[in-house]
Amino acid sequence: LSSDRANAVIQDREGFYWIATPDGLNRFDGSNCKIFRNIKNDSNSLSHNHCINLLEDDNGDIWIGTVRGLNRYRKSEGRFERFFFHHPDISFDRVNSCKGLAKDNAGNIWFSSYGLWQFNTRTGTWKQFLHESTNPASVPSGILAFLTYDPVNNGLWMSGAESFVFLDMSSGKFYSKSHNPGELTIFK
């Protein structure tokens, strides 16, 4: 392994183990590790060596959240595709440090940091959810981490700055301690 510390581990549909470390992405085949790292001036390499989150999408590609952007490893092409996010009030470095990564039942990919972004895998487009001070049902301000898709309630759970946060994907509304019209005890 490229590091003695693992931040995330998944096994893909082909049986490979993918290990996110502070010093690169490792693919273990049962005998050997292949190490993927950032290569200066190579946009087809990882955007950063410090890998935090991993998931496999419905096409079998591997998504890697790093401290500097999100990457998709396109297995069929043997290359990485980089995604970077923007926020009008937060620095590039803070916004692009991955705090959460999830996949919903439609196969969409979700990325969180200081906001929430959804990648629609059917259209190849991104949608961003940023805090709107005049809309209490918008995403809360601050950092959002530890994304988990909830198939029973069709939404995303995450940790926010002041409490748990839930995105109801049917309505597009966010619920938290500061916006809890149903008086749910989990937000109290």
mmCIF file with all atom_site columns, C-alpha atoms in Angstrom:
data_model
loop_
_atom_site.group_PDB
_atom_site.id
_atom_site.type_symbol
_atom_site.label_atom_id
_atom_site.label_alt_id
_atom_site.label_comp_id
_atom_site.label_asym_id
_atom_site.label_entity_id
_atom_site.label_seq_id
_atom_site.pdbx_PDB_ins_code
_atom_site.Cartn_x
_atom_site.Cartn_y
_atom_site.Cartn_z
_atom_site.occupancy
_atom_site.B_iso_or_equiv
_atom_site.pdbx_formal_charge
_atom_site.auth_seq_id
_atom_site.auth_comp_id
_atom_site.auth_asym_id
_atom_site.auth_atom_id
_atom_site.pdbx_PDB_model_num
ATOM 1   C CA . LEU A 1 1   ? 0.000   0.000   0.000   1.00 0.00 ? 1   LEU A CA 1
ATOM 2   C CA . SER A 1 2   ? 1.031   3.583   -0.557  1.00 0.00 ? 2   SER A CA 1
ATOM 3   C CA . SER A 1 3   ? 0.228   4.430   3.087   1.00 0.00 ? 3   SER A CA 1
ATOM 4   C CA . ASP A 1 4   ? -0.307  2.655   6.406   1.00 0.00 ? 4   ASP A CA 1
ATOM 5   C CA . ARG A 1 5   ? -3.600  4.531   6.806   1.00 0.00 ? 5   ARG A CA 1
ATOM 6   C CA . ALA A 1 6   ? -6.831  3.883   4.890   1.00 0.00 ? 6   ALA A CA 1
ATOM 7   C CA . ASN A 1 7   ? -9.601  6.478   4.720   1.00 0.00 ? 7   ASN A CA 1
ATOM 8   C CA . ALA A 1 8   ? -12.060 4.293   2.770   1.00 0.00 ? 8   ALA A CA 1
ATOM 9   C CA . VAL A 1 9   ? -12.204 0.801   1.260   1.00 0.00 ? 9   VAL A CA 1
ATOM 10  C CA . ILE A 1 10  ? -14.646 -0.663  -1.272  1.00 0.00 ? 10  ILE A CA 1
ATOM 11  C CA . GLN A 1 11  ? -14.783 -3.842  -3.311  1.00 0.00 ? 11  GLN A CA 1
ATOM 12  C CA . ASP A 1 12  ? -15.939 -3.359  -6.895  1.00 0.00 ? 12  ASP A CA 1
ATOM 13  C CA . ARG A 1 13  ? -18.081 -5.691  -8.991  1.00 0.00 ? 13  ARG A CA 1
ATOM 14  C CA . GLU A 1 14  ? -14.952 -7.304  -10.480 1.00 0.00 ? 14  GLU A CA 1
ATOM 15  C CA . GLY A 1 15  ? -13.609 -8.200  -7.025  1.00 0.00 ? 15  GLY A CA 1
ATOM 16  C CA . PHE A 1 16  ? -10.879 -5.550  -6.806  1.00 0.00 ? 16  PHE A CA 1
ATOM 17  C CA . TYR A 1 17  ? -10.423 -3.703  -3.524  1.00 0.00 ? 17  TYR A CA 1
ATOM 18  C CA . TRP A 1 18  ? -9.989  0.062   -3.838  1.00 0.00 ? 18  TRP A CA 1
ATOM 19  C CA . ILE A 1 19  ? -8.297  1.759   -0.910  1.00 0.00 ? 19  ILE A CA 1
ATOM 20  C CA . ALA A 1 20  ? -8.283  5.536   -0.421  1.00 0.00 ? 20  ALA A CA 1
ATOM 21  C CA . THR A 1 21  ? -5.203  6.694   1.490   1.00 0.00 ? 21  THR A CA 1
ATOM 22  C CA . PRO A 1 22  ? -3.518  10.017  2.321   1.00 0.00 ? 22  PRO A CA 1
ATOM 23  C CA . ASP A 1 23  ? -0.895  9.111   -0.300  1.00 0.00 ? 23  ASP A CA 1
ATOM 24  C CA . GLY A 1 24  ? -2.858  7.898   -3.301  1.00 0.00 ? 24  GLY A CA 1
ATOM 25  C CA . LEU A 1 25  ? -5.484  5.429   -4.446  1.00 0.00 ? 25  LEU A CA 1
ATOM 26  C CA . ASN A 1 26  ? -4.635  1.722   -4.294  1.00 0.00 ? 26  ASN A CA 1
ATOM 27  C CA . ARG A 1 27  ? -6.243  -1.108  -6.273  1.00 0.00 ? 27  ARG A CA 1
ATOM 28  C CA . PHE A 1 28  ? -5.624  -4.526  -4.720  1.00 0.00 ? 28  PHE A CA 1
ATOM 29  C CA . ASP A 1 29  ? -6.240  -7.627  -6.843  1.00 0.00 ? 29  ASP A CA 1
ATOM 30  C CA . GLY A 1 30  ? -5.628  -10.177 -4.078  1.00 0.00 ? 30  GLY A CA 1
ATOM 31  C CA . SER A 1 31  ? -1.886  -10.348 -4.700  1.00 0.00 ? 31  SER A CA 1
ATOM 32  C CA . ASN A 1 32  ? -0.606  -6.948  -5.781  1.00 0.00 ? 32  ASN A CA 1
ATOM 33  C CA . CYS A 1 33  ? -1.417  -3.284  -5.358  1.00 0.00 ? 33  CYS A CA 1
ATOM 34  C CA . LYS A 1 34  ? -1.519  -0.817  -8.209  1.00 0.00 ? 34  LYS A CA 1
ATOM 35  C CA . ILE A 1 35  ? -1.018  2.717   -6.912  1.00 0.00 ? 35  ILE A CA 1
ATOM 36  C CA . PHE A 1 36  ? -2.609  5.747   -8.578  1.00 0.00 ? 36  PHE A CA 1
ATOM 37  C CA . ARG A 1 37  ? -1.265  9.207   -7.742  1.00 0.00 ? 37  ARG A CA 1
ATOM 38  C CA . ASN A 1 38  ? -1.398  12.761  -8.959  1.00 0.00 ? 38  ASN A CA 1
ATOM 39  C CA . ILE A 1 39  ? 1.044   13.347  -11.790 1.00 0.00 ? 39  ILE A CA 1
ATOM 40  C CA . LYS A 1 40  ? 2.008   16.978  -12.259 1.00 0.00 ? 40  LYS A CA 1
ATOM 41  C CA . ASN A 1 41  ? 0.644   18.441  -15.529 1.00 0.00 ? 41  ASN A CA 1
ATOM 42  C CA . ASP A 1 42  ? -1.355  15.270  -16.299 1.00 0.00 ? 42  ASP A CA 1
ATOM 43  C CA . SER A 1 43  ? -5.080  16.050  -16.189 1.00 0.00 ? 43  SER A CA 1
ATOM 44  C CA . ASN A 1 44  ? -5.857  12.327  -16.602 1.00 0.00 ? 44  ASN A CA 1
ATOM 45  C CA . SER A 1 45  ? -4.311  11.547  -13.194 1.00 0.00 ? 45  SER A CA 1
ATOM 46  C CA . LEU A 1 46  ? -5.816  12.033  -9.726  1.00 0.00 ? 46  LEU A CA 1
ATOM 47  C CA . SER A 1 47  ? -6.412  15.677  -8.815  1.00 0.00 ? 47  SER A CA 1
ATOM 48  C CA . HIS A 1 48  ? -4.681  15.108  -5.432  1.00 0.00 ? 48  HIS A CA 1
ATOM 49  C CA . ASN A 1 49  ? -3.001  12.212  -3.613  1.00 0.00 ? 49  ASN A CA 1
ATOM 50  C CA . HIS A 1 50  ? -4.993  12.618  -0.381  1.00 0.00 ? 50  HIS A CA 1
ATOM 51  C CA . CYS A 1 51  ? -8.023  10.412  -1.098  1.00 0.00 ? 51  CYS A CA 1
ATOM 52  C CA . ILE A 1 52  ? -10.924 10.443  1.369   1.00 0.00 ? 52  ILE A CA 1
ATOM 53  C CA . ASN A 1 53  ? -14.100 8.834   -0.036  1.00 0.00 ? 53  ASN A CA 1
ATOM 54  C CA . LEU A 1 54  ? -14.857 6.082   -2.554  1.00 0.00 ? 54  LEU A CA 1
ATOM 55  C CA . LEU A 1 55  ? -17.852 4.645   -4.359  1.00 0.00 ? 55  LEU A CA 1
ATOM 56  C CA . GLU A 1 56  ? -18.588 2.585   -7.441  1.00 0.00 ? 56  GLU A CA 1
ATOM 57  C CA . ASP A 1 57  ? -21.235 3.881   -9.842  1.00 0.00 ? 57  ASP A CA 1
ATOM 58  C CA . ASP A 1 58  ? -23.754 1.855   -11.824 1.00 0.00 ? 58  ASP A CA 1
ATOM 59  C CA . ASN A 1 59  ? -21.340 1.704   -14.792 1.00 0.00 ? 59  ASN A CA 1
ATOM 60  C CA . GLY A 1 60  ? -18.574 0.225   -12.638 1.00 0.00 ? 60  GLY A CA 1
ATOM 61  C CA . ASP A 1 61  ? -16.478 3.410   -12.584 1.00 0.00 ? 61  ASP A CA 1
ATOM 62  C CA . ILE A 1 62  ? -14.839 4.411   -9.298  1.00 0.00 ? 62  ILE A CA 1
ATOM 63  C CA . TRP A 1 63  ? -15.457 7.866   -7.781  1.00 0.00 ? 63  TRP A CA 1
ATOM 64  C CA . ILE A 1 64  ? -12.803 9.280   -5.491  1.00 0.00 ? 64  ILE A CA 1
ATOM 65  C CA . GLY A 1 65  ? -13.289 12.285  -3.221  1.00 0.00 ? 65  GLY A CA 1
ATOM 66  C CA . THR A 1 66  ? -10.002 14.006  -2.432  1.00 0.00 ? 66  THR A CA 1
ATOM 67  C CA . VAL A 1 67  ? -8.920  17.111  -0.537  1.00 0.00 ? 67  VAL A CA 1
ATOM 68  C CA . ARG A 1 68  ? -8.802  18.863  -3.921  1.00 0.00 ? 68  ARG A CA 1
ATOM 69  C CA . GLY A 1 69  ? -11.781 17.817  -5.999  1.00 0.00 ? 69  GLY A CA 1
ATOM 70  C CA . LEU A 1 70  ? -13.750 14.784  -7.078  1.00 0.00 ? 70  LEU A CA 1
ATOM 71  C CA . ASN A 1 71  ? -12.410 12.230  -9.546  1.00 0.00 ? 71  ASN A CA 1
ATOM 72  C CA . ARG A 1 72  ? -14.029 9.505   -11.609 1.00 0.00 ? 72  ARG A CA 1
ATOM 73  C CA . TYR A 1 73  ? -11.787 6.631   -12.667 1.00 0.00 ? 73  TYR A CA 1
ATOM 74  C CA . ARG A 1 74  ? -13.085 5.506   -16.020 1.00 0.00 ? 74  ARG A CA 1
ATOM 75  C CA . LYS A 1 75  ? -12.063 1.860   -15.981 1.00 0.00 ? 75  LYS A CA 1
ATOM 76  C CA . SER A 1 76  ? -12.691 1.314   -19.699 1.00 0.00 ? 76  SER A CA 1
ATOM 77  C CA . GLU A 1 77  ? -10.328 4.181   -20.566 1.00 0.00 ? 77  GLU A CA 1
ATOM 78  C CA . GLY A 1 78  ? -7.832  3.740   -17.715 1.00 0.00 ? 78  GLY A CA 1
ATOM 79  C CA . ARG A 1 79  ? -7.928  7.432   -16.855 1.00 0.00 ? 79  ARG A CA 1
ATOM 80  C CA . PHE A 1 80  ? -9.275  9.878   -14.301 1.00 0.00 ? 80  PHE A CA 1
ATOM 81  C CA . GLU A 1 81  ? -11.784 12.632  -14.940 1.00 0.00 ? 81  GLU A CA 1
ATOM 82  C CA . ARG A 1 82  ? -11.653 15.589  -12.550 1.00 0.00 ? 82  ARG A CA 1
ATOM 83  C CA . PHE A 1 83  ? -14.511 17.678  -11.178 1.00 0.00 ? 83  PHE A CA 1
ATOM 84  C CA . PHE A 1 84  ? -14.108 20.916  -9.249  1.00 0.00 ? 84  PHE A CA 1
ATOM 85  C CA . PHE A 1 85  ? -16.804 22.914  -7.467  1.00 0.00 ? 85  PHE A CA 1
ATOM 86  C CA . HIS A 1 86  ? -17.398 26.607  -6.930  1.00 0.00 ? 86  HIS A CA 1
ATOM 87  C CA . HIS A 1 87  ? -19.129 28.601  -4.223  1.00 0.00 ? 87  HIS A CA 1
ATOM 88  C CA . PRO A 1 88  ? -19.549 32.388  -4.327  1.00 0.00 ? 88  PRO A CA 1
ATOM 89  C CA . ASP A 1 89  ? -18.503 32.875  -0.683  1.00 0.00 ? 89  ASP A CA 1
ATOM 90  C CA . ILE A 1 90  ? -16.112 29.990  0.113   1.00 0.00 ? 90  ILE A CA 1
ATOM 91  C CA . SER A 1 91  ? -12.545 29.483  -1.126  1.00 0.00 ? 91  SER A CA 1
ATOM 92  C CA . PHE A 1 92  ? -11.804 26.972  -3.877  1.00 0.00 ? 92  PHE A CA 1
ATOM 93  C CA . ASP A 1 93  ? -9.671  24.817  -1.545  1.00 0.00 ? 93  ASP A CA 1
ATOM 94  C CA . ARG A 1 94  ? -12.361 24.564  1.143   1.00 0.00 ? 94  ARG A CA 1
ATOM 95  C CA . VAL A 1 95  ? -15.184 23.853  -1.306  1.00 0.00 ? 95  VAL A CA 1
ATOM 96  C CA . ASN A 1 96  ? -13.219 21.121  -3.080  1.00 0.00 ? 96  ASN A CA 1
ATOM 97  C CA . SER A 1 97  ? -12.212 19.169  0.025   1.00 0.00 ? 97  SER A CA 1
ATOM 98  C CA . CYS A 1 98  ? -14.615 16.224  -0.099  1.00 0.00 ? 98  CYS A CA 1
ATOM 99  C CA . LYS A 1 99  ? -16.590 15.677  3.112   1.00 0.00 ? 99  LYS A CA 1
ATOM 100 C CA . GLY A 1 100 ? -19.196 13.251  1.774   1.00 0.00 ? 100 GLY A CA 1
ATOM 101 C CA . LEU A 1 101 ? -19.899 11.047  -1.244  1.00 0.00 ? 101 LEU A CA 1
ATOM 102 C CA . ALA A 1 102 ? -23.018 8.994   -1.963  1.00 0.00 ? 102 ALA A CA 1
ATOM 103 C CA . LYS A 1 103 ? -25.043 7.371   -4.729  1.00 0.00 ? 103 LYS A CA 1
ATOM 104 C CA . ASP A 1 104 ? -28.849 7.422   -4.831  1.00 0.00 ? 104 ASP A CA 1
ATOM 105 C CA . ASN A 1 105 ? -31.282 4.843   -6.232  1.00 0.00 ? 105 ASN A CA 1
ATOM 106 C CA . ALA A 1 106 ? -31.256 6.540   -9.663  1.00 0.00 ? 106 ALA A CA 1
ATOM 107 C CA . GLY A 1 107 ? -27.466 6.173   -9.805  1.00 0.00 ? 107 GLY A CA 1
ATOM 108 C CA . ASN A 1 108 ? -26.787 9.884   -9.292  1.00 0.00 ? 108 ASN A CA 1
ATOM 109 C CA . ILE A 1 109 ? -23.571 10.837  -7.497  1.00 0.00 ? 109 ILE A CA 1
ATOM 110 C CA . TRP A 1 110 ? -23.663 13.299  -4.579  1.00 0.00 ? 110 TRP A CA 1
ATOM 111 C CA . PHE A 1 111 ? -20.678 15.332  -3.305  1.00 0.00 ? 111 PHE A CA 1
ATOM 112 C CA . SER A 1 112 ? -20.662 17.477  -0.179  1.00 0.00 ? 112 SER A CA 1
ATOM 113 C CA . SER A 1 113 ? -18.412 20.050  1.452   1.00 0.00 ? 113 SER A CA 1
ATOM 114 C CA . TYR A 1 114 ? -19.626 23.649  1.883   1.00 0.00 ? 114 TYR A CA 1
ATOM 115 C CA . GLY A 1 115 ? -22.727 22.856  -0.130  1.00 0.00 ? 115 GLY A CA 1
ATOM 116 C CA . LEU A 1 116 ? -24.111 19.833  -1.935  1.00 0.00 ? 116 LEU A CA 1
ATOM 117 C CA . TRP A 1 117 ? -23.725 18.869  -5.585  1.00 0.00 ? 117 TRP A CA 1
ATOM 118 C CA . GLN A 1 118 ? -25.572 16.191  -7.572  1.00 0.00 ? 118 GLN A CA 1
ATOM 119 C CA . PHE A 1 119 ? -24.205 14.595  -10.744 1.00 0.00 ? 119 PHE A CA 1
ATOM 120 C CA . ASN A 1 120 ? -27.004 13.260  -12.935 1.00 0.00 ? 120 ASN A CA 1
ATOM 121 C CA . THR A 1 121 ? -25.482 10.175  -14.538 1.00 0.00 ? 121 THR A CA 1
ATOM 122 C CA . ARG A 1 122 ? -28.109 10.069  -17.305 1.00 0.00 ? 122 ARG A CA 1
ATOM 123 C CA . THR A 1 123 ? -27.570 13.647  -18.536 1.00 0.00 ? 123 THR A CA 1
ATOM 124 C CA . GLY A 1 124 ? -23.976 14.183  -17.385 1.00 0.00 ? 124 GLY A CA 1
ATOM 125 C CA . THR A 1 125 ? -24.923 17.463  -15.697 1.00 0.00 ? 125 THR A CA 1
ATOM 126 C CA . TRP A 1 126 ? -24.307 18.898  -12.231 1.00 0.00 ? 126 TRP A CA 1
ATOM 127 C CA . LYS A 1 127 ? -26.832 20.590  -9.947  1.00 0.00 ? 127 LYS A CA 1
ATOM 128 C CA . GLN A 1 128 ? -25.685 22.576  -6.935  1.00 0.00 ? 128 GLN A CA 1
ATOM 129 C CA . PHE A 1 129 ? -27.465 23.169  -3.645  1.00 0.00 ? 129 PHE A CA 1
ATOM 130 C CA . LEU A 1 130 ? -26.115 26.186  -1.778  1.00 0.00 ? 130 LEU A CA 1
ATOM 131 C CA . HIS A 1 131 ? -27.461 27.984  1.279   1.00 0.00 ? 131 HIS A CA 1
ATOM 132 C CA . GLU A 1 132 ? -30.022 30.711  0.529   1.00 0.00 ? 132 GLU A CA 1
ATOM 133 C CA . SER A 1 133 ? -30.460 33.018  3.512   1.00 0.00 ? 133 SER A CA 1
ATOM 134 C CA . THR A 1 134 ? -34.050 33.884  2.477   1.00 0.00 ? 134 THR A CA 1
ATOM 135 C CA . ASN A 1 135 ? -35.127 30.224  2.077   1.00 0.00 ? 135 ASN A CA 1
ATOM 136 C CA . PRO A 1 136 ? -35.320 28.170  5.303   1.00 0.00 ? 136 PRO A CA 1
ATOM 137 C CA . ALA A 1 137 ? -35.882 24.980  3.265   1.00 0.00 ? 137 ALA A CA 1
ATOM 138 C CA . SER A 1 138 ? -32.556 25.414  1.436   1.00 0.00 ? 138 SER A CA 1
ATOM 139 C CA . VAL A 1 139 ? -29.392 23.581  2.421   1.00 0.00 ? 139 VAL A CA 1
ATOM 140 C CA . PRO A 1 140 ? -28.061 24.905  5.767   1.00 0.00 ? 140 PRO A CA 1
ATOM 141 C CA . SER A 1 141 ? -24.918 27.031  5.734   1.00 0.00 ? 141 SER A CA 1
ATOM 142 C CA . GLY A 1 142 ? -21.608 25.530  6.748   1.00 0.00 ? 142 GLY A CA 1
ATOM 143 C CA . ILE A 1 143 ? -20.000 22.198  6.145   1.00 0.00 ? 143 ILE A CA 1
ATOM 144 C CA . LEU A 1 144 ? -21.977 19.087  5.174   1.00 0.00 ? 144 LEU A CA 1
ATOM 145 C CA . ALA A 1 145 ? -20.394 15.680  5.751   1.00 0.00 ? 145 ALA A CA 1
ATOM 146 C CA . PHE A 1 146 ? -21.036 11.926  5.932   1.00 0.00 ? 146 PHE A CA 1
ATOM 147 C CA . LEU A 1 147 ? -23.643 11.585  3.177   1.00 0.00 ? 147 LEU A CA 1
ATOM 148 C CA . THR A 1 148 ? -25.907 8.536   3.343   1.00 0.00 ? 148 THR A CA 1
ATOM 149 C CA . TYR A 1 149 ? -28.699 7.724   0.910   1.00 0.00 ? 149 TYR A CA 1
ATOM 150 C CA . ASP A 1 150 ? -31.969 6.635   2.568   1.00 0.00 ? 150 ASP A CA 1
ATOM 151 C CA . PRO A 1 151 ? -33.964 4.468   0.112   1.00 0.00 ? 151 PRO A CA 1
ATOM 152 C CA . VAL A 1 152 ? -36.969 4.163   2.443   1.00 0.00 ? 152 VAL A CA 1
ATOM 153 C CA . ASN A 1 153 ? -37.510 7.936   2.679   1.00 0.00 ? 153 ASN A CA 1
ATOM 154 C CA . ASN A 1 154 ? -35.930 8.735   -0.718  1.00 0.00 ? 154 ASN A CA 1
ATOM 155 C CA . GLY A 1 155 ? -33.490 11.275  0.600   1.00 0.00 ? 155 GLY A CA 1
ATOM 156 C CA . LEU A 1 156 ? -30.011 12.036  1.796   1.00 0.00 ? 156 LEU A CA 1
ATOM 157 C CA . TRP A 1 157 ? -28.917 12.211  5.412   1.00 0.00 ? 157 TRP A CA 1
ATOM 158 C CA . MET A 1 158 ? -25.840 14.220  6.287   1.00 0.00 ? 158 MET A CA 1
ATOM 159 C CA . SER A 1 159 ? -24.122 15.873  9.186   1.00 0.00 ? 159 SER A CA 1
ATOM 160 C CA . GLY A 1 160 ? -24.424 19.656  9.213   1.00 0.00 ? 160 GLY A CA 1
ATOM 161 C CA . ALA A 1 161 ? -22.805 22.392  11.268  1.00 0.00 ? 161 ALA A CA 1
ATOM 162 C CA . GLU A 1 162 ? -25.559 22.424  13.894  1.00 0.00 ? 162 GLU A CA 1
ATOM 163 C CA . SER A 1 163 ? -27.422 19.135  13.481  1.00 0.00 ? 163 SER A CA 1
ATOM 164 C CA . PHE A 1 164 ? -28.353 16.290  11.204  1.00 0.00 ? 164 PHE A CA 1
ATOM 165 C CA . VAL A 1 165 ? -29.687 17.392  7.838   1.00 0.00 ? 165 VAL A CA 1
ATOM 166 C CA . PHE A 1 166 ? -32.131 15.536  5.590   1.00 0.00 ? 166 PHE A CA 1
ATOM 167 C CA . LEU A 1 167 ? -32.785 16.297  1.919   1.00 0.00 ? 167 LEU A CA 1
ATOM 168 C CA . ASP A 1 168 ? -36.198 15.098  0.833   1.00 0.00 ? 168 ASP A CA 1
ATOM 169 C CA . MET A 1 169 ? -35.454 14.303  -2.796  1.00 0.00 ? 169 MET A CA 1
ATOM 170 C CA . SER A 1 170 ? -39.154 14.284  -3.735  1.00 0.00 ? 170 SER A CA 1
ATOM 171 C CA . SER A 1 171 ? -39.708 17.890  -2.660  1.00 0.00 ? 171 SER A CA 1
ATOM 172 C CA . GLY A 1 172 ? -36.138 19.205  -2.891  1.00 0.00 ? 172 GLY A CA 1
ATOM 173 C CA . LYS A 1 173 ? -36.462 20.599  0.648   1.00 0.00 ? 173 LYS A CA 1
ATOM 174 C CA . PHE A 1 174 ? -33.873 20.367  3.400   1.00 0.00 ? 174 PHE A CA 1
ATOM 175 C CA . TYR A 1 175 ? -34.821 19.662  7.013   1.00 0.00 ? 175 TYR A CA 1
ATOM 176 C CA . SER A 1 176 ? -32.616 20.393  10.022  1.00 0.00 ? 176 SER A CA 1
ATOM 177 C CA . LYS A 1 177 ? -32.653 21.873  13.506  1.00 0.00 ? 177 LYS A CA 1
ATOM 178 C CA . SER A 1 178 ? -33.244 25.339  12.036  1.00 0.00 ? 178 SER A CA 1
ATOM 179 C CA . HIS A 1 179 ? -35.963 24.120  9.623   1.00 0.00 ? 179 HIS A CA 1
ATOM 180 C CA . ASN A 1 180 ? -38.154 21.459  11.207  1.00 0.00 ? 180 ASN A CA 1
ATOM 181 C CA . PRO A 1 181 ? -41.807 22.223  10.360  1.00 0.00 ? 181 PRO A CA 1
ATOM 182 C CA . GLY A 1 182 ? -42.877 18.660  11.259  1.00 0.00 ? 182 GLY A CA 1
ATOM 183 C CA . GLU A 1 183 ? -41.242 18.903  14.715  1.00 0.00 ? 183 GLU A CA 1
ATOM 184 C CA . LEU A 1 184 ? -39.303 15.679  14.139  1.00 0.00 ? 184 LEU A CA 1
ATOM 185 C CA . THR A 1 185 ? -37.449 14.662  17.298  1.00 0.00 ? 185 THR A CA 1
ATOM 186 C CA . ILE A 1 186 ? -34.245 13.789  15.465  1.00 0.00 ? 186 ILE A CA 1
ATOM 187 C CA . PHE A 1 187 ? -33.709 17.483  14.709  1.00 0.00 ? 187 PHE A CA 1
ATOM 188 C CA . LYS A 1 188 ? -34.425 18.715  18.263  1.00 0.00 ? 188 LYS A CA 1
#
